[in-house]
Amino acid sequence: MRSEQSYVAELYTRLDVKRAQLKGDFKAALRGNGGTPMERDVEVRAIAKEVRRVDIADNGLCFGRLDTVSGEHSYIGRIGLFDEENDYIPVLLDWRAPASRAFYVATAATPENMRRRRQFHTRGRQIVDFTDEVLGRPGGGERGDAALLAAVNAPRGGEMRDIVATIQAEQDEIIRLDHPGILVIEGGPGTGKTVVALHRVAYLLYTQRERMERQGVLVIGPNPAFLHHIGRVLPSLGESAVVFMTTGDIVPGLRVTAQDAPEAARLKGSLRMVDVLAAAVADRQRLPEQPLPIRLGDVTARIDAETAEWAREEARASGLPHNEARAVFSEIVTWVLTERAIARIGRGWLTPEDRKAWEHLRAELRRELADDDAFTAALDELWPILTPEALLAALYTSPERLRAAGADETLLRADGDAWTVSDVPLIDELIDLLGRDKAADRAAELAAERERKAEAEYAASVLGSLTERPDMMDDEDHLLAQDLLYAEDLADRFVEHDTRELVERAAADRDWAYRHIVVDEAQELSEMDWRALMRRCPGRSFTVVGDLAQRRSVAGATSWDAMLAPYAAGRWVYRSLSVNYRTPAEIMNVAAALLAEFAPGVQPPESVRACGVQPWSRQVTEDELAAAIEEFARDEAGREGTSVVIGPPGVPGTVTASETKGLEFDAVLVVEPERILADGPRGAADLYVALTRATQRLGVLHQGPLPPALTGLAEAGTPAHQAG
């Protein structure tokens, strides 16, 4: 123990030296060695990012050691450290490095030329204990069971923890898989598919750092609670170039406030909506029922149906989005009107030889049309500038427009712009169909220019205040790295370039192209959701995580191939996880009985442990229900860890199963499972999710008869229940 502690202490000394060097580099970069403000800013950000990686590595810097059969030692940790005085020999291997792989995959049967795996248990910078696993001979375990079981039995906090010290062989194989396309990871509850996907991102950022960090990674999760739960995993591994969103967030500025009925969600999620939306746009490209008079000079020209139809055909044939094709439509109509007006105005006083006069008259008439309110109003009637939100809201509130677009009247609703999560990919589709409004873009550019000027004036005032108050800069060492800014560059930085971090810029930019996308709970995504995500990753580099047996969305996946083949035929691979690291065998047995009823062909994951506590049930009356929930909450408040009460919609003091997807709790109370089962076509999947959130204790309260699949639960008050 003493020698190991001494080695780890030396590693921390090296880490502290590296940190001090980086902070020195940071200050030097702030002062600048030539170059533009933008170049200096890039250098400052890069060093600051490395400082953050070093700071994060402080927690659990070294967590293991590998011994080869020849007696050589390798230490494994969160980052790599080198002996810079001895040809940069590694003194600590990054867990993602190829040489670290044996730490995760070596077993008694396949020792990978290793004799022993040692796993450290640390507190701060101190080694508290370690566990040895002898490899390659009888008696050696096939997994690092002691360390693994300690991790899975530990009380849960509010956020997911990384598993960098306890990655298992089947997980490591997926994390390091060299596949440039789409990787689907399927696994039942508790198999660690989410955390494996996140560690795969960390691995890709390690092996492809320049490309990955330049474009960033997008992680899609089912709800904000889930994103909060997983949000610290990648930062704890030193990675920050990651944007977290739900599918409802992918269009910046759009706010989801409503929820669709199942049939509406199913229709909106179908790829058939691509044709519906295209038809809805085409329906707004109209022909006049009566010729529209436009006064030009002393004559009146008319936009008739024949002219508008020619202009419409040319505009559509241009292949431009609707708003951009308006220029083609306008050009055709303008040509027809001016030529008709010229023929009448010039008759009698202009000869065919007066070419200059004809061109002058033509230019005058075109300018007159461009400024004519009646002509603009006619264009707005026949080929209006449209926004995605306005078009979709008008479609939803009009039976006539729904029929014209070939849409089902199930989509009809009173409040057109009460957006649901199923509307988001439709609005995203319309952004491409409609294109930009050039006038609005120009107005936005002018507004941005005014804002830049205001920021420059503010920067100048800050510079002036720093000059007048030099005492503010005296204690430089106490300023946070991210707050340090070399004063003379302040104003220039505001004006010259976007100073936001990649994550901020990507999240605010609907057109951002990510290098890699992770999709969790992917079975819930509709065809239209996938279409929207594919736009955001032209390279089709995805890690897809899900479990078809847990699907609750009527628009979700019933087959991975059906969802992915249209975009990456032959470029997606499938891997499965079969070991349940979260749910103890006692609870998984209950959930497996339910799974056998609603998905008889699906094999439940095998639990790696038992907890010794039997799940229980208790029948209560309506009057007793609230008190029973309070009793559970009171009991759990006195224990270490987390707990949750899951019930059907509308039961006070509970959350729904869909709100807990991807989350885990030490204790779970499921309320009225009979109502959860009856709530919609995917009620059984919801109940399955609810039953498999617990890592230690599970209780069930029911008013009506207990569903047959749950009759194996111990009744409250029995010895089995009291063991909890």
XYZ file of C-alpha atoms in Angstrom:
724
model
C 0.000 0.000 0.000
C 2.801 2.412 0.927
C 4.636 1.983 -2.383
C 1.404 2.460 -4.359
C 0.577 5.607 -2.407
C 4.066 6.910 -3.059
C 3.699 6.307 -6.810
C 0.299 7.996 -6.931
C 1.664 10.944 -4.913
C 4.402 11.332 -7.532
C 1.749 11.337 -10.258
C -0.066 14.160 -8.496
C 3.215 16.080 -8.229
C 3.612 15.776 -12.001
C -0.006 16.863 -12.436
C 0.588 19.951 -10.288
C 3.710 20.816 -12.299
C 1.738 20.457 -15.535
C -1.024 22.663 -14.128
C 1.473 25.368 -13.138
C 3.077 25.251 -16.588
C -0.296 25.603 -18.279
C -1.244 28.575 -16.122
C 2.061 30.211 -17.026
C 1.368 29.569 -20.703
C -2.082 31.014 -20.213
C -0.781 34.282 -18.790
C 1.825 34.524 -21.548
C -0.861 33.978 -24.181
C -2.958 36.730 -22.650
C -0.066 39.173 -22.905
C 0.449 38.081 -26.485
C 3.423 37.358 -28.715
C 2.207 39.061 -31.859
C -0.582 37.827 -34.057
C -4.125 39.090 -34.345
C -6.586 39.321 -31.448
C -8.448 36.387 -32.960
C -5.304 34.218 -33.032
C -4.555 35.144 -29.454
C -8.114 34.339 -28.416
C -7.892 30.887 -30.039
C -4.648 30.184 -28.167
C -6.095 31.390 -24.857
C -9.177 29.200 -25.248
C -7.104 26.123 -26.142
C -4.898 26.504 -23.068
C -7.891 27.194 -20.823
C -9.503 23.981 -22.076
C -6.356 22.025 -21.215
C -6.311 23.607 -17.738
C -9.867 22.358 -17.201
C -8.863 18.824 -18.271
C -6.015 18.816 -15.777
C -8.258 20.140 -12.996
C -10.883 17.457 -13.653
C -8.227 14.715 -13.554
C -7.530 15.644 -9.917
C -10.475 13.465 -8.873
C -9.454 9.807 -9.262
C -6.332 10.560 -11.281
C -5.071 6.945 -11.128
C -7.514 4.095 -10.564
C -5.644 0.943 -11.527
C -2.516 -1.009 -12.394
C -1.784 -3.776 -14.869
C 0.996 -6.335 -14.333
C 2.285 -8.322 -17.298
C 3.448 -11.921 -17.042
C 7.007 -10.618 -17.378
C 6.610 -8.412 -14.306
C 6.200 -4.979 -15.926
C 3.698 -2.503 -14.449
C 1.396 0.001 -16.183
C -0.766 2.488 -14.289
C -4.141 3.506 -15.744
C -5.858 6.843 -15.149
C -8.118 9.618 -16.402
C -5.398 11.312 -18.460
C -1.929 10.399 -19.697
C 1.221 11.672 -17.955
C 4.802 11.320 -19.157
C 8.314 11.371 -17.735
C 9.508 14.351 -19.729
C 13.099 13.895 -18.536
C 13.283 10.312 -19.825
C 12.236 10.366 -23.492
C 8.610 11.006 -22.623
C 8.019 7.537 -21.257
C 4.400 7.208 -20.038
C 4.086 7.074 -16.251
C 0.266 7.049 -16.425
C -1.741 5.682 -19.347
C -4.910 7.457 -20.464
C -7.796 4.976 -20.102
C -8.572 5.445 -23.803
C -5.073 4.622 -25.027
C -4.645 1.286 -26.886
C -2.197 0.090 -24.213
C -4.955 0.458 -21.574
C -7.389 -1.870 -23.308
C -6.234 -4.980 -21.442
C -7.309 -3.346 -18.171
C -10.906 -3.722 -19.316
C -10.901 -6.875 -21.422
C -8.412 -9.267 -19.778
C -10.102 -12.288 -18.167
C -9.042 -15.587 -16.687
C -9.750 -17.289 -20.012
C -8.059 -14.598 -22.163
C -5.491 -12.834 -19.962
C -4.039 -10.685 -22.773
C -0.502 -11.460 -21.511
C -1.429 -9.996 -18.118
C -0.879 -11.575 -14.719
C -2.791 -9.213 -12.459
C -5.286 -6.332 -12.544
C -5.245 -4.028 -9.529
C -8.033 -1.513 -8.917
C -7.512 1.362 -6.488
C -10.201 2.785 -4.205
C -9.292 6.388 -3.504
C -10.500 9.319 -1.458
C -9.082 12.578 -2.711
C -5.388 11.968 -3.351
C -5.174 9.019 -0.970
C -5.448 5.302 -1.779
C -7.870 3.838 0.747
C -7.684 0.249 -0.479
C -7.114 -1.819 -3.580
C -8.468 -5.037 -5.061
C -6.323 -7.567 -6.930
C -7.596 -9.923 -9.605
C -5.230 -12.675 -10.730
C -5.556 -13.468 -14.426
C -4.781 -16.515 -16.530
C -5.053 -19.275 -13.931
C -7.837 -21.018 -11.991
C -9.375 -18.782 -9.386
C -9.115 -15.596 -11.439
C -12.456 -13.829 -11.917
C -13.779 -12.955 -15.351
C -14.843 -9.432 -14.382
C -13.446 -7.008 -11.848
C -16.306 -8.097 -9.609
C -15.178 -6.525 -6.344
C -14.765 -3.058 -7.816
C -17.784 -3.453 -10.067
C -20.114 -4.574 -7.282
C -18.891 -1.784 -5.026
C -19.798 0.696 -7.760
C -23.234 -0.709 -8.592
C -24.184 -1.094 -4.924
C -23.162 2.467 -4.017
C -26.027 4.907 -3.277
C -27.121 6.979 -6.262
C -26.763 10.738 -6.435
C -28.621 13.178 -8.637
C -26.198 12.789 -11.542
C -24.817 9.825 -13.474
C -21.208 8.915 -12.661
C -18.587 7.848 -15.153
C -17.590 4.144 -15.165
C -14.040 4.737 -16.306
C -12.649 2.542 -13.493
C -15.110 -0.334 -13.948
C -15.771 -0.619 -17.690
C -16.540 -4.242 -18.505
C -15.268 -6.250 -21.473
C -18.490 -6.172 -23.516
C -18.763 -2.426 -22.867
C -15.137 -1.728 -23.766
C -15.513 -3.520 -27.094
C -18.330 -1.150 -28.029
C -16.575 1.956 -26.696
C -13.511 1.305 -28.886
C -15.370 0.033 -31.945
C -13.833 1.445 -35.109
C -16.895 2.150 -37.220
C -17.273 5.443 -39.116
C -21.036 5.222 -39.636
C -23.963 4.562 -37.316
C -23.542 2.281 -34.300
C -26.729 0.996 -32.647
C -26.339 -0.141 -29.032
C -29.387 -1.999 -27.755
C -29.791 -3.263 -24.239
C -32.419 -3.770 -21.592
C -32.738 -1.715 -18.416
C -29.555 -1.280 -16.404
C -27.144 -2.562 -19.052
C -25.231 0.712 -19.067
C -25.942 1.597 -22.689
C -26.155 5.336 -21.977
C -22.888 5.541 -20.088
C -21.216 3.322 -22.698
C -22.339 5.747 -25.416
C -20.928 8.702 -23.464
C -17.619 6.937 -22.893
C -17.550 6.150 -26.617
C -17.827 9.895 -27.283
C -14.913 10.504 -24.904
C -12.935 7.816 -26.749
C -13.694 9.370 -30.157
C -12.719 12.806 -28.848
C -9.423 11.276 -27.715
C -8.661 9.463 -30.994
C -10.068 12.088 -33.400
C -9.711 15.213 -31.293
C -9.029 17.810 -33.981
C -11.947 16.809 -36.205
C -14.349 16.166 -33.335
C -13.633 19.379 -31.446
C -13.835 21.524 -34.575
C -17.457 20.511 -35.211
C -18.528 19.223 -31.811
C -20.806 16.456 -30.634
C -24.580 16.578 -30.117
C -26.241 14.403 -27.451
C -30.014 13.947 -27.790
C -31.933 12.762 -24.716
C -35.611 12.173 -23.900
C -36.168 15.015 -21.417
C -34.334 17.769 -19.478
C -34.170 15.671 -16.284
C -32.304 12.948 -18.165
C -29.894 15.462 -19.706
C -29.184 16.881 -16.253
C -28.621 13.347 -14.967
C -25.978 12.538 -17.592
C -24.591 16.050 -17.972
C -21.511 15.587 -15.782
C -20.208 12.350 -17.303
C -18.305 13.860 -20.244
C -16.980 16.882 -18.301
C -15.742 14.442 -15.630
C -13.750 12.764 -18.422
C -12.306 16.100 -19.504
C -14.520 16.624 -22.560
C -16.569 19.788 -23.089
C -17.200 20.160 -26.841
C -20.638 18.587 -26.417
C -24.128 20.057 -26.854
C -27.028 18.473 -24.925
C -30.587 18.740 -26.280
C -33.947 17.021 -26.493
C -35.621 16.636 -29.881
C -37.816 19.569 -28.836
C -34.757 21.859 -28.690
C -33.272 21.331 -32.143
C -34.881 24.453 -33.633
C -33.381 27.391 -31.694
C -35.958 29.731 -30.191
C -38.937 27.398 -30.637
C -40.840 26.727 -27.408
C -42.821 23.519 -26.866
C -45.913 24.146 -24.719
C -48.452 21.453 -25.656
C -48.769 17.695 -26.109
C -50.241 15.717 -28.990
C -52.820 12.983 -28.747
C -51.316 9.620 -29.807
C -52.929 9.563 -33.265
C -51.757 13.106 -34.066
C -48.231 12.211 -32.885
C -48.258 9.112 -35.108
C -49.313 11.105 -38.173
C -46.819 13.905 -37.576
C -43.991 11.433 -37.060
C -44.547 9.707 -40.407
C -42.404 10.512 -43.448
C -45.660 11.124 -45.281
C -45.575 14.575 -43.660
C -42.760 15.490 -46.080
C -45.284 15.389 -48.932
C -47.955 17.102 -46.809
C -45.666 20.009 -45.999
C -44.498 20.351 -49.598
C -48.150 20.418 -50.688
C -48.971 23.006 -48.010
C -46.235 25.258 -49.378
C -47.381 24.711 -52.965
C -50.940 25.562 -51.931
C -49.742 29.063 -50.994
C -48.336 29.622 -54.502
C -51.614 30.852 -55.976
C -53.082 31.954 -59.307
C -55.425 34.969 -59.372
C -59.108 34.177 -59.766
C -59.504 37.526 -61.547
C -56.735 39.573 -63.235
C -55.006 41.903 -60.753
C -54.675 45.491 -62.065
C -51.327 47.258 -61.612
C -50.988 50.945 -62.565
C -47.798 51.717 -64.511
C -47.341 55.286 -65.685
C -50.475 56.237 -67.554
C -51.577 52.665 -68.284
C -52.916 49.728 -66.331
C -51.328 46.307 -66.745
C -52.858 43.158 -65.340
C -51.480 40.007 -63.718
C -53.668 37.317 -65.213
C -53.793 33.592 -64.437
C -51.742 32.720 -67.526
C -48.900 35.046 -66.516
C -48.949 33.865 -62.889
C -48.936 30.216 -63.980
C -45.882 30.754 -66.210
C -44.102 32.573 -63.396
C -45.055 29.836 -60.925
C -43.742 27.073 -63.184
C -40.429 28.896 -63.648
C -40.092 29.576 -59.922
C -40.795 25.959 -59.000
C -38.437 24.687 -61.710
C -35.621 26.794 -60.251
C -35.296 24.316 -57.378
C -34.929 27.181 -54.914
C -36.750 27.182 -51.577
C -40.095 28.981 -51.620
C -39.002 32.352 -50.220
C -35.931 32.518 -52.448
C -37.923 31.408 -55.513
C -40.176 34.438 -55.057
C -37.451 36.447 -56.834
C -37.894 34.219 -59.920
C -41.683 34.559 -59.749
C -41.394 38.329 -59.348
C -38.929 38.629 -62.235
C -41.230 36.833 -64.682
C -44.276 38.862 -63.657
C -42.248 42.102 -63.752
C -41.055 41.314 -67.291
C -44.569 40.607 -68.544
C -46.055 43.761 -66.978
C -43.295 46.068 -68.155
C -43.338 44.690 -71.700
C -47.110 45.094 -71.893
C -46.922 48.608 -70.483
C -44.032 49.598 -72.781
C -45.923 48.415 -75.824
C -48.818 50.724 -74.966
C -46.850 53.697 -73.638
C -44.340 53.790 -76.486
C -46.837 53.252 -79.270
C -46.816 56.158 -81.658
C -43.719 58.029 -80.404
C -40.994 55.389 -80.137
C -39.647 53.523 -83.119
C -37.931 50.098 -83.003
C -34.630 51.889 -83.634
C -34.901 53.980 -80.448
C -33.223 51.263 -78.454
C -31.834 53.568 -75.751
C -35.215 55.131 -75.150
C -36.864 51.727 -74.902
C -34.283 50.564 -72.323
C -34.640 53.777 -70.326
C -38.425 53.396 -70.266
C -38.126 49.754 -69.300
C -35.806 50.606 -66.388
C -38.139 53.381 -65.224
C -41.117 51.019 -65.203
C -39.202 48.333 -63.327
C -38.233 50.854 -60.644
C -41.828 52.004 -60.449
C -43.026 48.426 -59.992
C -40.456 47.736 -57.281
C -41.810 50.682 -55.255
C -45.470 50.048 -56.027
C -47.530 48.946 -53.007
C -50.207 47.366 -55.203
C -47.591 45.220 -56.968
C -46.054 44.154 -53.641
C -49.541 43.286 -52.359
C -50.175 41.215 -55.493
C -46.909 39.301 -54.969
C -47.850 38.716 -51.328
C -51.170 37.277 -52.447
C -49.762 35.031 -55.161
C -46.345 34.108 -53.728
C -46.175 35.268 -50.103
C -43.048 35.312 -47.956
C -43.746 32.580 -45.389
C -42.307 31.604 -42.031
C -42.410 27.951 -40.918
C -44.407 28.766 -37.798
C -47.013 30.881 -39.605
C -47.515 28.323 -42.377
C -47.873 25.383 -39.983
C -50.201 27.267 -37.626
C -52.422 28.246 -40.554
C -52.442 24.640 -41.776
C -53.497 23.242 -38.381
C -56.388 25.698 -37.978
C -57.907 25.310 -41.452
C -59.813 22.210 -42.599
C -59.603 23.533 -46.166
C -55.838 23.873 -46.088
C -55.433 20.434 -44.500
C -57.515 18.912 -47.305
C -55.583 20.819 -49.974
C -52.309 19.461 -48.539
C -53.623 15.906 -48.382
C -53.428 15.836 -44.580
C -55.693 14.021 -42.146
C -58.112 16.310 -40.297
C -56.940 14.670 -37.064
C -54.279 17.397 -37.180
C -56.907 20.138 -36.898
C -56.616 22.170 -33.682
C -57.873 25.481 -32.338
C -54.554 26.933 -31.182
C -52.326 26.688 -34.245
C -49.077 27.787 -32.628
C -49.279 25.783 -29.393
C -46.246 23.742 -30.416
C -45.717 20.121 -29.474
C -42.517 18.100 -29.626
C -43.883 16.398 -32.775
C -44.159 19.796 -34.479
C -40.452 20.545 -34.103
C -39.158 18.305 -36.936
C -41.978 19.614 -39.143
C -40.873 23.201 -38.577
C -37.317 22.063 -39.222
C -38.463 20.572 -42.537
C -40.233 23.807 -43.438
C -37.089 25.837 -42.777
C -35.505 23.987 -45.702
C -38.624 24.105 -47.861
C -39.146 27.842 -47.364
C -35.565 29.062 -47.218
C -34.458 32.475 -46.126
C -36.367 35.728 -46.171
C -33.669 37.988 -47.647
C -35.301 41.185 -46.390
C -35.538 39.789 -42.863
C -31.928 38.594 -43.057
C -30.799 42.072 -44.080
C -32.724 43.606 -41.175
C -31.075 41.116 -38.816
C -27.637 42.003 -40.198
C -28.280 45.707 -39.593
C -29.454 44.958 -36.048
C -26.338 42.850 -35.426
C -24.153 45.662 -36.740
C -25.810 48.111 -34.343
C -25.246 45.645 -31.495
C -21.568 45.239 -32.423
C -21.099 49.001 -32.367
C -22.758 49.195 -28.948
C -20.505 46.410 -27.658
C -17.438 48.187 -28.993
C -18.458 51.359 -27.159
C -18.980 49.334 -23.978
C -15.574 47.693 -24.417
C -13.957 51.100 -24.775
C -15.589 52.234 -21.535
C -14.325 49.097 -19.735
C -10.836 49.775 -21.052
C -11.064 53.313 -19.760
C -12.164 52.172 -16.301
C -9.257 49.694 -16.092
C -6.839 52.466 -17.028
C -8.265 54.715 -14.334
C -8.304 51.904 -11.705
C -4.987 50.000 -11.931
C -5.666 48.601 -8.444
C -8.232 46.299 -10.051
C -5.435 44.389 -11.800
C -2.953 44.128 -8.923
C -3.634 40.566 -7.730
C -3.560 38.802 -11.096
C -2.948 35.351 -9.630
C -6.354 35.386 -7.945
C -8.307 36.002 -11.132
C -10.016 32.986 -12.638
C -8.491 31.847 -15.916
C -11.691 32.336 -17.861
C -12.030 35.909 -16.566
C -8.543 37.105 -17.549
C -8.568 39.371 -20.587
C -5.756 41.520 -21.866
C -7.244 45.011 -21.796
C -5.983 46.535 -25.053
C -7.654 43.758 -27.100
C -11.074 44.019 -25.478
C -12.747 46.369 -27.933
C -11.227 44.659 -30.986
C -12.428 41.231 -29.839
C -16.009 42.389 -29.599
C -15.933 43.740 -33.136
C -13.808 41.227 -35.040
C -15.267 37.814 -34.316
C -17.697 35.669 -32.380
C -16.158 35.036 -28.951
C -18.648 32.387 -27.847
C -17.520 28.848 -27.071
C -18.276 26.167 -29.675
C -21.095 24.733 -27.562
C -22.875 28.108 -27.413
C -22.468 28.753 -31.116
C -23.609 25.268 -32.134
C -26.667 25.291 -29.862
C -27.820 28.622 -31.310
C -27.243 27.670 -34.959
C -29.897 25.527 -36.606
C -27.574 24.874 -39.555
C -24.604 23.678 -37.477
C -23.091 20.426 -38.819
C -21.923 18.151 -35.978
C -19.129 15.626 -36.323
C -20.966 13.027 -34.230
C -24.428 12.644 -32.698
C -25.486 10.456 -29.778
C -29.190 9.583 -29.620
C -30.416 8.115 -26.340
C -33.814 6.445 -25.870
C -33.690 6.301 -29.660
C -36.652 3.947 -29.895
C -38.895 6.966 -29.174
C -37.807 9.002 -32.193
C -40.127 9.239 -35.183
C -39.188 9.083 -38.844
C -39.399 12.881 -38.999
C -37.140 13.193 -35.923
C -34.502 11.082 -37.677
C -34.810 13.169 -40.824
C -34.128 16.333 -38.797
C -31.114 14.805 -37.031
C -29.583 13.530 -40.265
C -29.468 17.138 -41.517
C -27.256 17.981 -38.558
C -24.663 15.289 -39.298
C -23.839 15.056 -43.025
C -21.118 12.495 -42.243
C -23.732 10.113 -40.739
C -21.582 9.449 -37.658
C -23.968 8.387 -34.877
C -24.055 6.379 -31.670
C -27.658 5.246 -31.241
C -28.804 3.896 -27.880
C -32.147 2.284 -27.185
C -34.341 -0.663 -26.339
C -37.251 -1.448 -28.648
C -39.056 -3.213 -25.795
C -39.259 0.089 -23.892
C -40.820 2.056 -26.768
C -43.887 4.035 -25.725
C -44.243 6.500 -28.622
C -46.724 5.406 -31.288
C -44.448 7.086 -33.833
C -41.277 5.440 -32.511
C -39.134 2.653 -33.910
C -40.289 -0.924 -34.342
C -37.156 -1.734 -36.350
C -33.730 -0.073 -36.405
C -33.282 -0.856 -40.082
C -36.563 0.818 -41.028
C -35.418 4.049 -39.366
C -31.758 4.083 -40.439
C -31.533 2.355 -43.832
C -32.989 5.343 -45.763
C -29.983 7.412 -44.676
C -27.179 4.895 -44.137
C -27.955 1.648 -45.922
C -25.053 -0.705 -45.281
C -23.364 1.821 -43.006
C -24.933 0.944 -39.670
C -23.946 -1.850 -37.313
C -25.693 -3.385 -34.312
C -24.292 -4.334 -30.910
C -26.176 -5.512 -27.837
C -25.532 -5.403 -24.101
C -26.800 -8.369 -22.122
C -25.712 -7.782 -18.502
C -27.822 -5.676 -16.137
C -25.519 -3.709 -13.836
C -28.268 -1.628 -12.219
C -31.312 -3.730 -11.407
C -30.881 -6.465 -8.770
C -32.134 -9.956 -9.635
C -35.074 -9.728 -7.205
C -36.495 -6.675 -9.022
C -35.553 -7.864 -12.514
C -37.483 -11.102 -11.956
C -40.647 -9.054 -11.422
C -40.000 -6.893 -14.493
C -39.126 -9.954 -16.617
C -42.528 -11.495 -15.901
C -44.191 -8.359 -17.296
C -41.817 -8.293 -20.288
C -42.756 -11.889 -21.132
C -46.408 -10.819 -21.419
C -46.088 -7.797 -23.732
C -42.855 -8.711 -25.596
C -42.518 -12.494 -25.370
C -39.686 -12.658 -27.901
C -37.398 -10.273 -25.983
C -34.770 -11.732 -23.654
C -34.422 -9.731 -20.416
C -30.882 -8.726 -19.384
C -29.173 -10.864 -16.764
C -28.631 -9.090 -13.448
C -25.064 -9.135 -12.184
C -26.099 -9.083 -8.525
C -28.811 -9.671 -5.945
C -29.647 -7.186 -3.190
C -31.378 -9.488 -0.684
C -34.526 -7.317 -0.551
C -37.749 -8.682 -2.028
C -39.978 -6.217 -3.923
C -43.316 -5.755 -2.160
C -46.884 -4.706 -2.880
C -49.629 -3.259 -0.737
C -53.289 -2.747 -1.536
C -54.754 0.538 -0.319
C -58.042 2.376 -0.570
C -58.370 5.733 -2.296
C -58.390 7.442 1.096
C -55.216 5.619 2.187
C -53.188 6.278 -0.966
C -51.805 9.745 -0.126
C -50.764 8.667 3.385
C -49.011 5.570 1.993
C -47.028 7.706 -0.460
C -46.044 10.073 2.353
C -44.955 7.115 4.486
C -42.656 5.893 1.712
C -41.160 9.364 1.253
C -40.619 9.702 5.007
C -38.897 6.317 5.284
C -36.609 7.011 2.340
C -35.689 10.478 3.632
C -33.835 8.748 6.441
C -31.731 6.647 4.055
C -28.742 7.542 1.926
C -29.428 7.758 -1.796
C -32.319 8.783 -4.040
C -35.964 7.768 -4.390
C -38.940 8.468 -6.623
C -42.693 7.784 -6.762
C -43.951 6.803 -10.238
C -47.627 6.707 -11.132
C -50.150 7.305 -13.902
C -50.751 10.892 -15.063
C -52.639 13.063 -12.593
C -51.821 11.272 -9.321
C -50.542 13.853 -6.791
C -47.023 13.289 -5.524
C -45.953 11.131 -8.481
C -44.098 11.491 -11.770
C -44.885 9.520 -14.910
C -42.724 6.678 -16.179
C -41.763 8.688 -19.266
C -40.278 11.388 -17.025
C -37.916 8.835 -15.446
C -36.660 7.224 -18.659
C -32.916 6.696 -18.486
C -32.770 7.619 -14.791
C -32.035 5.410 -11.774
C -32.930 5.615 -8.073
C -32.051 3.641 -4.981
C -35.740 3.192 -4.140
C -38.858 3.322 -6.313
C -42.519 3.273 -5.350
C -44.863 2.418 -8.234
C -48.415 3.657 -7.654
C -51.488 2.095 -9.281
C -49.768 -0.138 -11.853
C -53.173 -1.223 -13.123
C -53.836 2.358 -14.307
C -50.385 2.667 -15.896
C -51.100 -0.501 -17.888
C -54.436 0.905 -19.033
C -53.012 4.291 -20.069
C -52.682 4.043 -23.820
C -51.255 1.495 -26.243
C -47.817 1.463 -24.633
C -48.910 1.202 -21.014
C -47.055 -2.086 -20.529
C -43.781 -0.488 -21.702
C -44.355 2.381 -19.250
C -44.851 -0.039 -16.375
C -41.733 -1.965 -17.425
C -39.755 1.284 -17.312
C -41.177 2.138 -13.878
C -40.295 -1.255 -12.392
C -36.693 -1.141 -13.630
C -35.621 2.270 -12.267
C -34.699 0.900 -8.800
C -31.195 -0.179 -7.826
C -32.063 -1.446 -4.323
C -35.719 -1.301 -3.239
C -39.053 -1.527 -5.063
C -42.555 -1.143 -3.658
C -45.969 -1.136 -5.342
C -49.219 0.462 -4.135
C -52.418 -0.612 -5.853
C -56.121 0.125 -5.372
C -57.599 -2.346 -7.825
C -56.508 -5.947 -8.364
C -52.782 -6.351 -8.940
C -51.985 -7.070 -12.624
C -51.361 -10.831 -13.070
C -47.721 -10.279 -14.097
C -47.014 -8.676 -10.709
C -48.565 -11.290 -8.453
C -45.078 -12.538 -7.510
C -44.533 -9.467 -5.312
C -44.311 -10.048 -1.547
C -47.169 -8.533 0.431
C -46.154 -5.647 2.679
C -45.485 -6.810 6.217
C -44.138 -10.259 5.295
C -40.630 -11.310 6.377
C -39.370 -10.872 2.825
C -40.558 -7.286 2.812
C -39.243 -6.544 6.273
C -35.751 -7.523 5.111
C -35.674 -4.151 3.345
